[in-house]
């Protein structure tokens, strides 16, 4: 298993040793020493320092190369009795839930009785996964949605060996393909496209390996929908049950495909080479040019010639991210199109979660280019939660109270607009569904409670007690404790979210079959709601007050004694 389990706090000053990575740092149980666990190529070491100011200064000034007080961990071995360790983890999980749960009274649950009820099952656990089952049953007695059991040390089939994991990972061509016996290959049926305005998202550019955006950098042409892949690294794709068998372990590596450019047409170099061969054949046979041209055109149309294509497949996680990003881009385009057809302008933001800088970036990318639209759709469907609801609600609560007008700029042509700057003046609809969870629900409830907009979709997950996930077990696993209660005057404990979820103002569900076919009934309903809302309460720019005041000296004022 990984050492040390659970990770820890990073060291404030990195040592000046090439190839060294500090894994964790902490204080010993006695509080007399500090320890720094670090990795070197092929080994793990621990440095011990006395827990006093003089030793710390010596470390930072004299021993930043880590040459003193080093413990060799390579010979360390621990004898673990699993059944006793399982007993300890069960005890710790029960105790930590008792001590961390937001209600000291455990919501009137007899927590000692819960301990006794599930204790006999612990002795029957033969592996870590079975202990997880017992912990889940025990923790579920709290009937709280933010109880998760995960992590820890498991006997994994690949033994956490990264090289074995990569070797068995099935790479992706970043496209949807369909097996075709007619073409003896796989026909490309769709290529995910992402927002071209953001080449980098979260510091990473992910495109389909078959797209022209990627292949043009190596002097190649991308494929189009309708083209066919017939070979991978010299192997015919039709001779194996699935093309993915030939892509196992190929993520991030160069792969040679054989393709038929049925839709995109042959490469210019290949066409030129074919024409040279044709001209040479004519000269040798003395054939008719026009007839040969007709024959060649017919041949080109009926039979595509295999071409080589060098691509670099994506990892499963990158491929999943590409498909999700493409869905976001398609949905944003659909909002622009549907709102335009309905006679108003609208912005669109999708938030996958509420966690950290990535969630903040997603909101910024969607909000600020469209802050001046008449309507805004904030899509928190599938949202995994996090903790930025306060900032989002703060931005949406800004109000325009003053407008700016210059000689060359005004509120319609790119001037400063209004103050508070970037205040959204239009109507807001929030899309929610059964997978909207945690802080996604908190944000949705906040929009409703603060009167910022309307909710459209289905009832959410139902987690209204928050947590920090720091009650870890000895092997790095956790049975998380809902430890931060929420309440307000209208709903009491849990904000009406815990175990209930947030109900939408307008209920509409997406039919699975229609969704698979590309329709989004919830999005369409949001557009309909906004159209009716704008008809009742139009969002228009204020009219200018009229002529500026006349500050000239009037004729009747020239004889005034006050000069």
XYZ file of C-alpha atoms in Angstrom:
563
model
C 0.000 0.000 0.000
C 1.039 3.591 -0.436
C 3.172 5.061 2.339
C 2.266 7.099 4.225
C -1.526 6.620 4.059
C -3.712 9.684 3.825
C -1.005 12.157 2.807
C -0.432 15.264 4.903
C 0.621 18.874 4.908
C 3.302 19.930 2.396
C 6.636 21.113 3.699
C 6.888 24.941 3.715
C 10.460 24.940 2.309
C 11.450 22.423 -0.354
C 14.921 20.860 -0.025
C 17.461 21.727 -2.693
C 18.044 18.141 -3.821
C 17.378 17.155 -7.455
C 14.729 14.439 -7.772
C 13.518 14.806 -4.181
C 9.806 15.152 -3.439
C 8.478 15.816 0.055
C 5.465 13.563 0.658
C 4.316 14.809 4.030
C 5.442 16.570 7.183
C 4.144 16.498 10.726
C 4.745 16.381 14.465
C 5.465 13.176 16.362
C 3.010 11.929 18.970
C 5.284 13.118 21.785
C 5.424 16.588 20.171
C 9.202 16.548 20.700
C 10.178 16.160 17.048
C 9.122 17.114 13.528
C 9.326 14.593 10.710
C 9.590 15.058 6.955
C 8.890 12.054 4.744
C 10.304 12.420 1.257
C 10.935 10.367 -1.846
C 14.141 9.938 -3.772
C 14.456 7.867 -6.956
C 13.840 4.283 -5.846
C 13.626 4.969 -2.087
C 11.699 6.658 0.704
C 13.421 8.486 3.577
C 12.413 10.321 6.750
C 14.214 13.300 8.280
C 13.836 13.999 12.006
C 14.243 17.472 13.529
C 13.828 18.594 17.120
C 10.695 20.644 17.636
C 12.366 23.880 18.686
C 13.288 27.167 17.052
C 17.046 26.528 16.929
C 16.605 23.207 15.099
C 14.196 24.707 12.594
C 16.575 27.574 11.846
C 19.404 25.075 11.420
C 17.263 23.062 9.011
C 16.415 26.050 6.845
C 19.868 27.638 6.890
C 22.412 24.831 7.235
C 20.741 21.579 6.181
C 18.508 22.351 3.183
C 20.291 19.497 1.358
C 18.897 16.997 3.898
C 22.163 15.386 4.984
C 21.636 14.984 8.762
C 19.286 12.966 10.983
C 18.023 10.782 8.143
C 16.072 7.572 8.825
C 16.288 4.798 6.219
C 12.725 3.547 5.669
C 13.622 0.932 3.071
C 13.959 -1.882 5.634
C 10.810 -1.003 7.542
C 8.217 -3.771 7.842
C 4.999 -3.858 9.822
C 3.243 -6.973 10.971
C -0.484 -6.311 10.735
C -3.225 -8.561 12.066
C -6.131 -7.603 9.753
C -8.913 -8.698 12.090
C -7.525 -6.529 14.895
C -6.970 -3.596 12.532
C -10.556 -3.925 11.294
C -11.745 -3.853 14.902
C -9.712 -0.707 15.545
C -11.050 1.023 12.404
C -14.628 0.114 13.327
C -14.119 1.555 16.809
C -12.474 4.706 15.406
C -15.161 5.235 12.749
C -17.943 4.896 15.340
C -16.133 7.189 17.791
C -15.307 9.850 15.194
C -18.893 9.902 13.972
C -19.998 10.347 17.595
C -17.541 13.187 18.181
C -17.837 14.967 14.797
C -21.567 14.701 14.024
C -23.197 18.149 14.015
C -25.728 17.200 16.711
C -24.129 16.156 20.011
C -27.382 14.366 20.832
C -27.013 12.229 17.679
C -30.584 13.263 16.735
C -31.882 11.045 19.588
C -30.305 7.892 18.105
C -28.965 5.423 20.693
C -25.423 5.481 19.313
C -24.083 2.968 21.876
C -26.720 0.514 20.737
C -25.706 1.067 17.093
C -22.127 0.152 18.027
C -23.225 -3.106 19.647
C -25.568 -3.988 16.776
C -22.918 -4.069 14.067
C -19.902 -5.146 16.139
C -20.430 -8.920 15.589
C -20.168 -8.386 11.817
C -16.654 -6.921 12.109
C -15.214 -10.243 13.263
C -16.554 -11.882 10.096
C -14.866 -9.435 7.719
C -12.263 -11.231 5.610
C -11.154 -8.199 3.581
C -11.223 -4.403 3.625
C -14.158 -4.159 1.231
C -16.326 -6.172 3.659
C -15.408 -3.793 6.477
C -16.585 -0.957 4.222
C -19.973 -2.663 3.987
C -20.230 -2.818 7.786
C -19.121 0.815 8.168
C -21.747 1.905 5.644
C -24.508 0.075 7.510
C -23.389 1.511 10.839
C -22.989 5.085 9.537
C -26.287 4.957 7.638
C -28.130 4.799 10.974
C -27.579 8.575 11.105
C -29.839 9.002 8.059
C -27.604 11.811 6.818
C -26.726 12.296 3.155
C -23.127 13.432 3.604
C -21.943 10.103 5.023
C -19.445 8.513 2.627
C -17.254 5.456 3.164
C -14.239 5.284 0.866
C -10.457 5.131 0.662
C -8.154 2.899 2.636
C -5.842 0.046 1.722
C -7.255 -2.598 -0.589
C -5.772 -5.678 -2.221
C -5.976 -4.306 -5.739
C -5.387 -6.655 -8.690
C -2.714 -4.394 -10.196
C -1.066 -3.710 -6.812
C -1.119 0.062 -7.459
C 1.602 -0.472 -10.063
C 1.301 2.518 -12.402
C 2.939 0.701 -15.314
C 0.453 -2.178 -15.020
C -2.453 0.232 -14.747
C -1.378 2.080 -17.899
C -0.809 -1.182 -19.761
C -4.394 -2.284 -19.071
C -5.999 1.114 -19.617
C -8.079 1.314 -22.787
C -7.207 4.474 -24.705
C -9.698 6.468 -26.776
C -9.645 8.030 -30.221
C -11.930 10.772 -28.913
C -14.727 9.920 -31.339
C -17.871 7.824 -31.576
C -17.405 4.984 -34.073
C -19.677 2.283 -35.479
C -18.512 -1.111 -36.730
C -19.208 -1.567 -40.427
C -18.790 -4.886 -42.201
C -19.462 -3.100 -45.490
C -16.323 -0.964 -45.081
C -14.400 -3.590 -43.073
C -13.724 -1.002 -40.401
C -15.216 1.511 -37.988
C -17.132 4.495 -39.358
C -16.716 7.782 -37.481
C -20.215 8.872 -36.446
C -19.350 11.911 -34.314
C -16.354 14.023 -33.292
C -16.751 15.996 -30.046
C -16.173 19.726 -30.488
C -15.365 22.107 -27.661
C -15.515 25.873 -27.322
C -12.911 27.236 -29.759
C -12.539 30.410 -27.683
C -10.879 28.447 -24.877
C -7.945 26.416 -26.174
C -6.835 25.828 -22.600
C -9.315 24.942 -19.879
C -7.939 24.399 -16.388
C -4.451 24.483 -17.880
C -5.057 21.658 -20.332
C -6.036 21.490 -23.995
C -8.066 18.415 -24.886
C -9.299 17.799 -28.411
C -10.261 14.670 -30.282
C -7.061 12.995 -31.576
C -8.821 12.677 -34.943
C -9.715 16.365 -35.216
C -8.046 18.804 -37.599
C -7.186 21.116 -34.685
C -4.762 18.476 -33.406
C -3.469 16.881 -36.584
C -2.751 20.115 -38.461
C 0.165 20.744 -36.095
C 1.916 17.674 -37.514
C 1.063 18.522 -41.115
C -1.824 16.044 -41.298
C -5.519 16.468 -41.960
C -8.213 15.538 -39.499
C -10.989 13.062 -40.179
C -14.653 13.920 -40.641
C -17.881 12.144 -39.790
C -18.248 9.379 -42.390
C -14.546 8.508 -42.660
C -13.518 4.954 -41.768
C -10.748 3.521 -39.577
C -9.668 0.127 -40.935
C -6.381 -0.555 -39.143
C -4.459 0.145 -35.926
C -0.686 -0.338 -35.912
C -0.874 -2.730 -38.831
C -3.745 -4.825 -37.399
C -7.096 -4.988 -39.157
C -9.816 -3.704 -36.838
C -12.383 -6.048 -38.364
C -10.431 -9.123 -37.262
C -10.864 -8.395 -33.539
C -14.088 -8.214 -31.502
C -13.578 -4.499 -30.770
C -11.261 -1.751 -31.984
C -10.615 -0.886 -28.354
C -8.658 -4.114 -27.904
C -5.998 -2.630 -30.192
C -5.902 0.615 -28.171
C -5.165 -0.930 -24.769
C -2.152 0.697 -23.147
C -1.789 3.246 -25.985
C -2.852 6.450 -24.176
C -0.318 9.194 -24.818
C 1.591 7.109 -27.385
C 1.836 7.518 -31.154
C -0.452 5.122 -33.011
C -0.593 4.527 -36.768
C -4.103 4.266 -38.145
C -5.115 3.161 -41.617
C -8.086 5.240 -42.703
C -10.450 5.551 -45.647
C -11.266 9.200 -46.298
C -14.767 8.520 -47.571
C -16.051 11.925 -46.447
C -12.995 14.184 -46.112
C -11.518 13.144 -49.472
C -8.012 11.876 -50.213
C -4.992 13.858 -49.130
C -3.565 16.170 -51.837
C -0.250 14.295 -51.848
C -1.994 10.977 -52.400
C -4.175 12.450 -55.164
C -1.130 13.918 -56.902
C 0.709 10.588 -56.701
C -2.302 8.783 -58.128
C -2.602 11.284 -60.985
C 1.089 10.834 -61.865
C 0.585 7.077 -62.027
C -2.489 7.577 -64.205
C -0.659 9.877 -66.639
C 2.212 7.389 -66.852
C -0.218 4.588 -67.607
C -1.920 6.644 -70.332
C 1.374 7.350 -72.020
C 2.280 3.683 -71.967
C -1.109 2.504 -73.231
C -1.853 5.437 -75.564
C -5.389 5.676 -74.165
C -7.946 8.465 -74.567
C -7.449 11.280 -72.020
C -11.133 12.107 -71.573
C -12.143 8.489 -71.140
C -9.317 7.920 -68.679
C -10.383 11.023 -66.693
C -13.937 9.683 -66.452
C -12.659 6.282 -65.383
C -10.367 7.838 -62.781
C -13.183 9.991 -61.344
C -15.422 6.926 -61.099
C -12.647 4.971 -59.415
C -12.011 7.752 -56.878
C -15.710 7.950 -56.020
C -16.313 4.223 -55.642
C -13.094 3.172 -53.911
C -11.324 5.166 -51.176
C -7.642 4.420 -50.885
C -6.257 3.594 -47.406
C -4.074 6.338 -45.967
C -1.813 6.331 -42.903
C -2.589 8.690 -40.024
C -0.451 9.132 -36.903
C -2.515 10.003 -33.817
C -2.058 10.053 -30.029
C -5.059 8.491 -28.231
C -6.479 9.942 -25.010
C -6.674 8.359 -21.582
C -10.199 7.323 -20.449
C -10.401 10.297 -18.065
C -9.347 12.793 -20.758
C -11.804 11.253 -23.211
C -14.603 11.557 -20.658
C -13.641 15.187 -20.022
C -13.663 15.866 -23.776
C -17.184 14.456 -24.174
C -18.448 16.432 -21.184
C -16.821 19.646 -22.404
C -18.359 19.071 -25.853
C -21.794 18.640 -24.242
C -21.324 21.950 -22.407
C -20.409 23.680 -25.683
C -23.404 22.174 -27.543
C -25.746 23.206 -24.747
C -24.388 26.747 -24.739
C -24.894 26.965 -28.506
C -28.442 25.605 -28.093
C -29.220 28.345 -25.541
C -28.006 31.026 -27.936
C -30.061 29.596 -30.780
C -33.270 28.936 -28.821
C -33.227 32.323 -27.073
C -32.602 34.113 -30.352
C -35.577 32.304 -31.915
C -37.665 33.292 -28.884
C -36.721 36.952 -29.356
C -34.329 37.635 -26.474
C -30.660 37.277 -25.551
C -29.422 34.795 -22.955
C -26.198 33.608 -21.374
C -25.419 30.086 -20.179
C -23.174 28.739 -17.427
C -22.676 25.089 -16.533
C -21.016 24.245 -13.211
C -19.848 20.654 -12.804
C -19.092 21.301 -9.142
C -18.445 24.092 -6.655
C -14.878 23.142 -5.767
C -11.939 25.530 -5.950
C -10.433 27.425 -8.844
C -11.832 25.184 -11.598
C -15.397 25.952 -10.537
C -14.596 29.650 -10.208
C -13.037 29.627 -13.694
C -16.107 27.902 -15.145
C -18.391 30.592 -13.726
C -16.124 33.395 -14.948
C -15.940 31.916 -18.480
C -19.711 31.760 -18.681
C -20.855 34.823 -16.761
C -18.709 37.801 -17.714
C -19.015 37.518 -21.528
C -22.825 37.513 -21.097
C -23.428 39.680 -18.034
C -25.325 42.212 -20.189
C -27.845 39.736 -21.634
C -31.561 39.814 -20.868
C -31.545 36.366 -19.302
C -29.117 33.881 -17.754
C -29.352 30.111 -17.337
C -27.156 28.663 -14.578
C -27.003 24.901 -15.080
C -26.108 22.967 -11.915
C -27.408 19.628 -13.093
C -24.961 16.801 -12.175
C -23.227 19.263 -9.816
C -21.001 17.454 -7.287
C -20.937 20.228 -4.687
C -18.115 22.178 -3.104
C -18.128 25.534 -1.325
C -18.388 28.628 -3.555
C -22.132 29.286 -3.301
C -21.592 32.483 -1.276
C -19.419 34.029 -3.977
C -21.858 33.103 -6.758
C -24.804 34.513 -4.847
C -22.811 37.665 -4.105
C -22.149 38.229 -7.817
C -25.787 37.649 -8.753
C -27.017 40.058 -6.062
C -25.215 43.048 -7.550
C -27.601 45.736 -8.778
C -27.144 48.424 -11.420
C -27.921 51.826 -9.965
C -25.855 54.158 -12.196
C -24.939 54.192 -15.893
C -21.868 55.477 -17.739
C -21.840 57.656 -20.869
C -18.752 59.020 -22.631
C -18.169 60.866 -25.897
C -17.462 57.671 -27.804
C -18.748 54.901 -25.516
C -22.000 54.086 -23.802
C -23.907 51.147 -22.357
C -24.536 49.649 -25.801
C -21.157 49.795 -27.526
C -18.600 48.476 -25.081
C -18.278 51.256 -22.555
C -18.069 50.761 -18.808
C -21.785 50.002 -18.804
C -23.084 50.510 -15.311
C -22.271 50.496 -11.650
C -22.154 48.163 -9.772
C -19.915 46.939 -12.548
C -20.861 43.612 -14.141
C -24.170 43.575 -12.264
C -26.583 41.239 -14.033
C -29.797 43.120 -14.835
C -31.792 40.294 -16.399
C -33.800 37.269 -15.254
C -32.130 34.109 -13.924
C -33.200 30.472 -14.247
C -31.302 27.700 -12.449
C -31.492 24.178 -13.904
C -31.464 21.390 -11.284
C -31.933 17.611 -11.330
C -31.688 14.560 -9.094
C -27.878 14.635 -9.373
C -27.554 18.221 -8.161
C -25.906 17.707 -4.784
C -24.431 19.426 -1.734
C -23.326 22.995 -2.504
C -25.159 22.832 -5.817
C -28.289 22.479 -3.704
C -27.161 25.233 -1.321
C -26.717 27.587 -4.277
C -30.135 26.651 -5.659
C -31.810 27.220 -2.303
C -29.999 30.564 -2.000
C -31.268 31.704 -5.411
C -34.802 30.864 -4.335
C -34.575 32.355 -0.827
C -32.956 35.590 -2.028
C -35.431 36.008 -4.878
C -32.718 35.947 -7.536
C -34.408 33.602 -9.993
C -36.539 30.545 -10.687
C -35.647 26.839 -10.446
C -36.476 24.484 -13.316
C -35.963 20.712 -13.401
C -36.441 17.939 -10.840
C -35.926 17.575 -7.092
C -32.268 17.495 -6.034
C -30.204 14.929 -4.111
C -30.904 16.055 -0.539
C -27.663 16.801 1.323
C -28.000 19.846 3.573
C -25.484 19.096 6.372
C -21.941 20.022 5.405
C -18.623 18.375 6.179
C -14.839 18.741 6.036
C -13.892 15.037 5.581
C -11.013 15.099 8.039
C -12.019 12.240 10.372
C -9.620 9.772 8.694
C -8.952 6.183 9.803
C -5.575 4.544 10.358
C -5.211 3.295 6.760
C -6.293 6.581 5.166
C -9.921 5.563 4.669
C -12.889 7.439 6.074
C -16.500 7.186 7.145
C -17.210 10.892 6.722
C -19.204 12.749 9.353
C -21.795 15.431 8.486
C -20.442 17.976 10.957
C -21.731 21.447 10.013
C -25.446 21.968 10.404
C -27.314 24.558 8.353
C -30.588 26.340 9.107
C -32.650 29.458 8.513
C -35.940 30.868 9.701
C -38.042 29.502 6.848
C -36.848 25.892 6.778
C -35.122 25.174 10.092
C -32.362 22.550 10.250
C -30.988 21.396 6.908
C -32.629 24.284 4.990
C -35.326 21.885 3.853
C -32.621 20.161 1.791
C -31.419 17.357 4.071
C -33.179 14.084 3.147
C -35.670 16.078 1.056
C -33.864 17.948 -1.701
C -34.702 21.263 -3.308
C -37.977 21.267 -5.230
C -38.044 23.252 -8.486
C -40.488 26.051 -9.169
C -41.219 24.429 -12.536
C -41.021 20.631 -12.589
C -39.863 18.949 -15.807
C -37.882 15.747 -16.332
C -35.736 14.671 -19.261
C -36.967 11.539 -21.016
C -33.949 9.169 -21.300
C -34.649 8.168 -24.893
C -35.189 11.743 -26.043
C -32.067 12.851 -24.165
C -30.041 10.152 -25.918
C -31.344 11.530 -29.179
C -30.095 15.013 -28.306
C -33.185 16.716 -26.903
C -33.018 18.613 -23.589
C -36.591 19.167 -22.365
C -35.426 20.927 -19.207
C -33.414 23.445 -21.207
C -36.324 24.029 -23.574
C -38.605 24.655 -20.596
C -36.109 27.141 -19.168
C -36.227 29.103 -22.433
C -40.042 29.030 -22.344
C -40.103 30.247 -18.728
C -37.712 33.090 -19.537
C -39.725 34.134 -22.599
C -42.927 34.429 -20.561
C -41.064 36.197 -17.764
C -39.584 38.762 -20.154
C -42.990 39.412 -21.666
C -44.327 40.185 -18.182
C -41.225 42.041 -16.955
C -39.134 43.295 -19.903
C -35.434 43.913 -19.351
C -34.537 47.059 -21.252
C -31.746 49.597 -21.081
C -32.705 52.933 -19.495
C -33.304 55.909 -21.719
C -30.899 58.831 -21.597
C -32.247 61.732 -19.476
C -32.366 64.014 -22.527
C -30.397 67.157 -23.329
C -27.576 68.158 -21.037
C -28.101 71.249 -18.903
C -27.466 74.565 -20.626
C -24.472 76.017 -18.810
C -24.029 79.056 -21.083
C -24.509 82.643 -19.866
C -27.973 83.759 -20.883
C -28.613 87.222 -22.416
C -30.894 88.272 -19.583
C -28.158 87.482 -17.077
C -25.492 89.755 -18.586
C -26.560 92.785 -16.622
C -26.520 90.950 -13.308
C -24.517 92.746 -10.610
C -23.063 89.457 -9.397
C -20.023 89.084 -11.679
